[in-house]
Short mmCIF file of C-alpha atoms in Angstrom, two decimals:
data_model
loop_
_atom_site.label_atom_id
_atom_site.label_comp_id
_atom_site.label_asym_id
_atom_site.label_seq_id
_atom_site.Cartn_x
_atom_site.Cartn_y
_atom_site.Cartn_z
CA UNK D 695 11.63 21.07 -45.83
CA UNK D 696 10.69 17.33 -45.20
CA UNK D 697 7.70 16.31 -42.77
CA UNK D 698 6.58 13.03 -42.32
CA UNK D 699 2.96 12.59 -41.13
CA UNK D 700 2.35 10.07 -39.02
CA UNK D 701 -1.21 9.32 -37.17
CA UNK D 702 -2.99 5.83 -35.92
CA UNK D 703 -6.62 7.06 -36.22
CA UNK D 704 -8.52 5.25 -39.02
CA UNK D 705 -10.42 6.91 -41.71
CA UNK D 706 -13.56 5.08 -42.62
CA UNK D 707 -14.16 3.30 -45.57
CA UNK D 708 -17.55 1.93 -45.77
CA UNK D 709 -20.16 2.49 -47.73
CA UNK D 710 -23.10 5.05 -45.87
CA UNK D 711 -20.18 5.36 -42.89
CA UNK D 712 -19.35 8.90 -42.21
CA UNK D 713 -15.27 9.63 -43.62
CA UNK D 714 -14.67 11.85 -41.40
CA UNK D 715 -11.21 11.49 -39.45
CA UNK D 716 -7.79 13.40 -40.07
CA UNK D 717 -6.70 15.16 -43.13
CA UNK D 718 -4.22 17.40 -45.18
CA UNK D 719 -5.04 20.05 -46.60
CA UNK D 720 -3.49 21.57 -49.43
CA UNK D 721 -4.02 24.84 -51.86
CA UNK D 722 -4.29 24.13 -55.29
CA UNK D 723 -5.31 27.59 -57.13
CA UNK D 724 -7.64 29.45 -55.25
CA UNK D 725 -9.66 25.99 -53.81
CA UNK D 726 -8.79 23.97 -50.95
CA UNK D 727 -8.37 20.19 -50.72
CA UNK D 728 -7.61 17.07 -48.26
CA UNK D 729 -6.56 14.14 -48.10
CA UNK D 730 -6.56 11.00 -45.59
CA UNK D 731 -3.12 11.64 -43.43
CA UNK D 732 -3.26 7.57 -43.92
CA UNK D 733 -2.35 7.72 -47.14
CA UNK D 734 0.78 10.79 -46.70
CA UNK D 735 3.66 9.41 -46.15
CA UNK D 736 5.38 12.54 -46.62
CA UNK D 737 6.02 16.23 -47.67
CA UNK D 738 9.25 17.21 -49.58
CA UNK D 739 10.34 20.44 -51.01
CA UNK D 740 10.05 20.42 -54.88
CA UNK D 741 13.05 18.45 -56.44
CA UNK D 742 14.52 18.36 -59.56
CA UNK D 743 12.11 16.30 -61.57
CA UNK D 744 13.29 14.14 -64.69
CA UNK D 745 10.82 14.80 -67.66
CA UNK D 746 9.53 11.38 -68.89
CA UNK D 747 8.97 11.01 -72.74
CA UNK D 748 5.25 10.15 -74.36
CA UNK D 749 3.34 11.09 -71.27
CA UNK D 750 0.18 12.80 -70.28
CA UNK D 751 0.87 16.28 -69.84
CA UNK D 752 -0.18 16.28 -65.79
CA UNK D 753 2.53 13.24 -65.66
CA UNK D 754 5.57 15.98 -64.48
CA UNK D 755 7.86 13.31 -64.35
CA UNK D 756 10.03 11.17 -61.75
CA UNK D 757 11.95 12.22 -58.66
CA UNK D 758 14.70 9.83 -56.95
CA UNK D 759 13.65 9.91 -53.66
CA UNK D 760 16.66 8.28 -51.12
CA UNK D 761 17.05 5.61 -53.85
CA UNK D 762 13.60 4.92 -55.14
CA UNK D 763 12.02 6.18 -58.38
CA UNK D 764 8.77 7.74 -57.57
CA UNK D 765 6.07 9.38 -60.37
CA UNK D 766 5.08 12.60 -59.61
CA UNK D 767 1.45 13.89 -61.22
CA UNK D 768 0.86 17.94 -61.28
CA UNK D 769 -2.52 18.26 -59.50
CA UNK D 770 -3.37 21.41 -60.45
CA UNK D 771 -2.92 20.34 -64.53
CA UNK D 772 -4.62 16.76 -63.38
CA UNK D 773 -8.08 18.71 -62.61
CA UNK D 774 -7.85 20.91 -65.54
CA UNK D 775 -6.35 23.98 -63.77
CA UNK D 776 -4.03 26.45 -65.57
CA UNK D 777 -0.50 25.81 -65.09
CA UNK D 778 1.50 27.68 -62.92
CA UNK D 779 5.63 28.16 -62.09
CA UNK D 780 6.94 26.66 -59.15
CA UNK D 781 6.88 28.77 -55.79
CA UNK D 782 8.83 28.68 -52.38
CA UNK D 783 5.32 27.09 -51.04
CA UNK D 784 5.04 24.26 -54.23
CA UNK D 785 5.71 21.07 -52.20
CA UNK D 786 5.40 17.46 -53.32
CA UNK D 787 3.27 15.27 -51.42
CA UNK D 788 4.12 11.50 -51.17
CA UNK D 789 0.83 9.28 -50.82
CA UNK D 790 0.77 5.64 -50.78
CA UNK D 791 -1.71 5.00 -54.07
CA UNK D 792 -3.85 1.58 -54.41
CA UNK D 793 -4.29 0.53 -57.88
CA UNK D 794 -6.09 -2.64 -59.22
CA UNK D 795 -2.48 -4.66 -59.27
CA UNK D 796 -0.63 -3.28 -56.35
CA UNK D 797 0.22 -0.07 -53.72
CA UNK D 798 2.59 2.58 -55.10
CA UNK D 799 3.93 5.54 -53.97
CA UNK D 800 3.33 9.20 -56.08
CA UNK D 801 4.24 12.14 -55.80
CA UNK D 802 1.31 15.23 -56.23
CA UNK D 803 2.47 18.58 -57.17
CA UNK D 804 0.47 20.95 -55.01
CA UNK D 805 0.52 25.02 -54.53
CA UNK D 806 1.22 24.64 -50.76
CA UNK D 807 0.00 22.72 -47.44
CA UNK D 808 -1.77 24.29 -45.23
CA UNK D 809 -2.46 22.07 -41.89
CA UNK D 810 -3.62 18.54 -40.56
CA UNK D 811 -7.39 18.85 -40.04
CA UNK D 812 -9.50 16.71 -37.74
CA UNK D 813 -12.98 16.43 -39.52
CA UNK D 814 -15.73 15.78 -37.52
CA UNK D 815 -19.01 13.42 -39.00
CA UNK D 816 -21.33 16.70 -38.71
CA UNK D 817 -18.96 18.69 -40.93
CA UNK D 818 -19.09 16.54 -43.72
CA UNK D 819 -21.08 16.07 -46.49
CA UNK D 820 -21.21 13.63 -49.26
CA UNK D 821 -20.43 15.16 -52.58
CA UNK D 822 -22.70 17.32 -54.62
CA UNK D 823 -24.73 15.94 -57.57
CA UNK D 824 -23.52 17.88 -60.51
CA UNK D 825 -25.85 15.99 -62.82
CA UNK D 826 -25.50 12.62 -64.67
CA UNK D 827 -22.66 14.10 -67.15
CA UNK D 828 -19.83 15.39 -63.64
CA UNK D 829 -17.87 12.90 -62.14
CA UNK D 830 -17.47 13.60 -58.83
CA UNK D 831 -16.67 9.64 -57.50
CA UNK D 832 -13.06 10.91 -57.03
CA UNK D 833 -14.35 12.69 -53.71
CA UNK D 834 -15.11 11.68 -50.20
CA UNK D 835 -17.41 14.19 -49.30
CA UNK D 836 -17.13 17.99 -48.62
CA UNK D 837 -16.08 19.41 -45.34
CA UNK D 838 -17.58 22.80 -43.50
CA UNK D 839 -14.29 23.90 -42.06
CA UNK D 840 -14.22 27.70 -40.37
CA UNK D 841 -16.53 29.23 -42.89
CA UNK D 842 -14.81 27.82 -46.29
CA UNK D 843 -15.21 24.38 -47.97
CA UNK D 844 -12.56 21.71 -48.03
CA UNK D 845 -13.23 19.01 -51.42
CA UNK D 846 -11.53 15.61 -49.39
CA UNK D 847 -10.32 13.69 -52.18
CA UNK D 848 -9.95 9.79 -52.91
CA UNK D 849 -6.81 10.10 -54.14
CA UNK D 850 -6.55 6.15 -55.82
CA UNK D 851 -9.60 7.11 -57.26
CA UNK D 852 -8.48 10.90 -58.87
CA UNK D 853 -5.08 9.00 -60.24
CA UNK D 854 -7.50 5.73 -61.36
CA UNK D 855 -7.69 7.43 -64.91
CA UNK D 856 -4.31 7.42 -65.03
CA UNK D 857 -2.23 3.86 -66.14
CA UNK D 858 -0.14 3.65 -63.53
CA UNK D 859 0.89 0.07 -64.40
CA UNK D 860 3.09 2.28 -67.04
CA UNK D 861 4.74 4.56 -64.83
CA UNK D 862 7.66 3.84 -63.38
CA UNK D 863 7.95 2.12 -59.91
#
């Protein structure tokens, strides 16, 4: 199963400016989450993934994808979830990352996609304040989607902990 996601409308960026827009949503566990269709570039059945020595655990490995080496980080172990074998609905989705040096595709590890979401500004809400000690920077906001709760991540910032100047290209 490949899908590529395509879309011209814009998800804001700036500060105090609503993000809503369009997003996919994906399982991980129980929990739902999105991300900015901008930044999918695609959706490929799980591969065979090439174990890469001396990294973090939630570092799976690499995938050869038509030619090009591409990083792929297990989601669910990246937020501290339990890990879990791989299922007919586990799906790797590519996103175009920003880090501080340069744009680079990755591959995330997710439980399943569900659909391609069109948020509107009064469904969102910024993220909740955990307290001084819970990060919670890696999130755009919270969405009120048909009676459940979507997190909408900032996926440079969830992968900013990671070095990915030492990952492969």
């Amino acid at each position: 199963m490949e899908v590529a996601v395509h879309t011209d409308t814009a998800v804001s960026h700036a500060p105090g400016q609503s993000h809503a827009g369009k997003y996919l949503t994906f399982a991980l566990a129980t929990e739902e989450y999105g991300l900015p269709v901008l930044k999918v570039r695609e959706i490929i059945k799980v591969m065979p993934i090439t174990a890469v020595p001396q990294v973090p655990p939630h570092v799976r490995g690499v995938i050869n994808l038509r030619g090009k080496v591409i990083p792929v980080i297990d989601l669910r172990l990246e937020f501290g979830l339990p890990s879990q074998d791989d299922t007919d609905q586990t799906c790797i989705v590519v996103v175009q990352v920003e880090t501080t040096h340069q744009k680079r595709m990755m591959g995330l590890l997710v439980d399943g996609v569900s659909e391609v979401l069109n948020i509107a500004p009064q469904d969102m809400e910024e993220p909740p304040a955990f307290g001084e000690q819970i990060r919670t920077d890696y999130m755009r906001g919270v969405a009120k989607v048909k009676g459940t709760v979507k997190i909408l991540l900032d996926i440079d910032k969830v992968l900013a902990g990671d070095d990915a100047s030492l990952l492969p290209c």
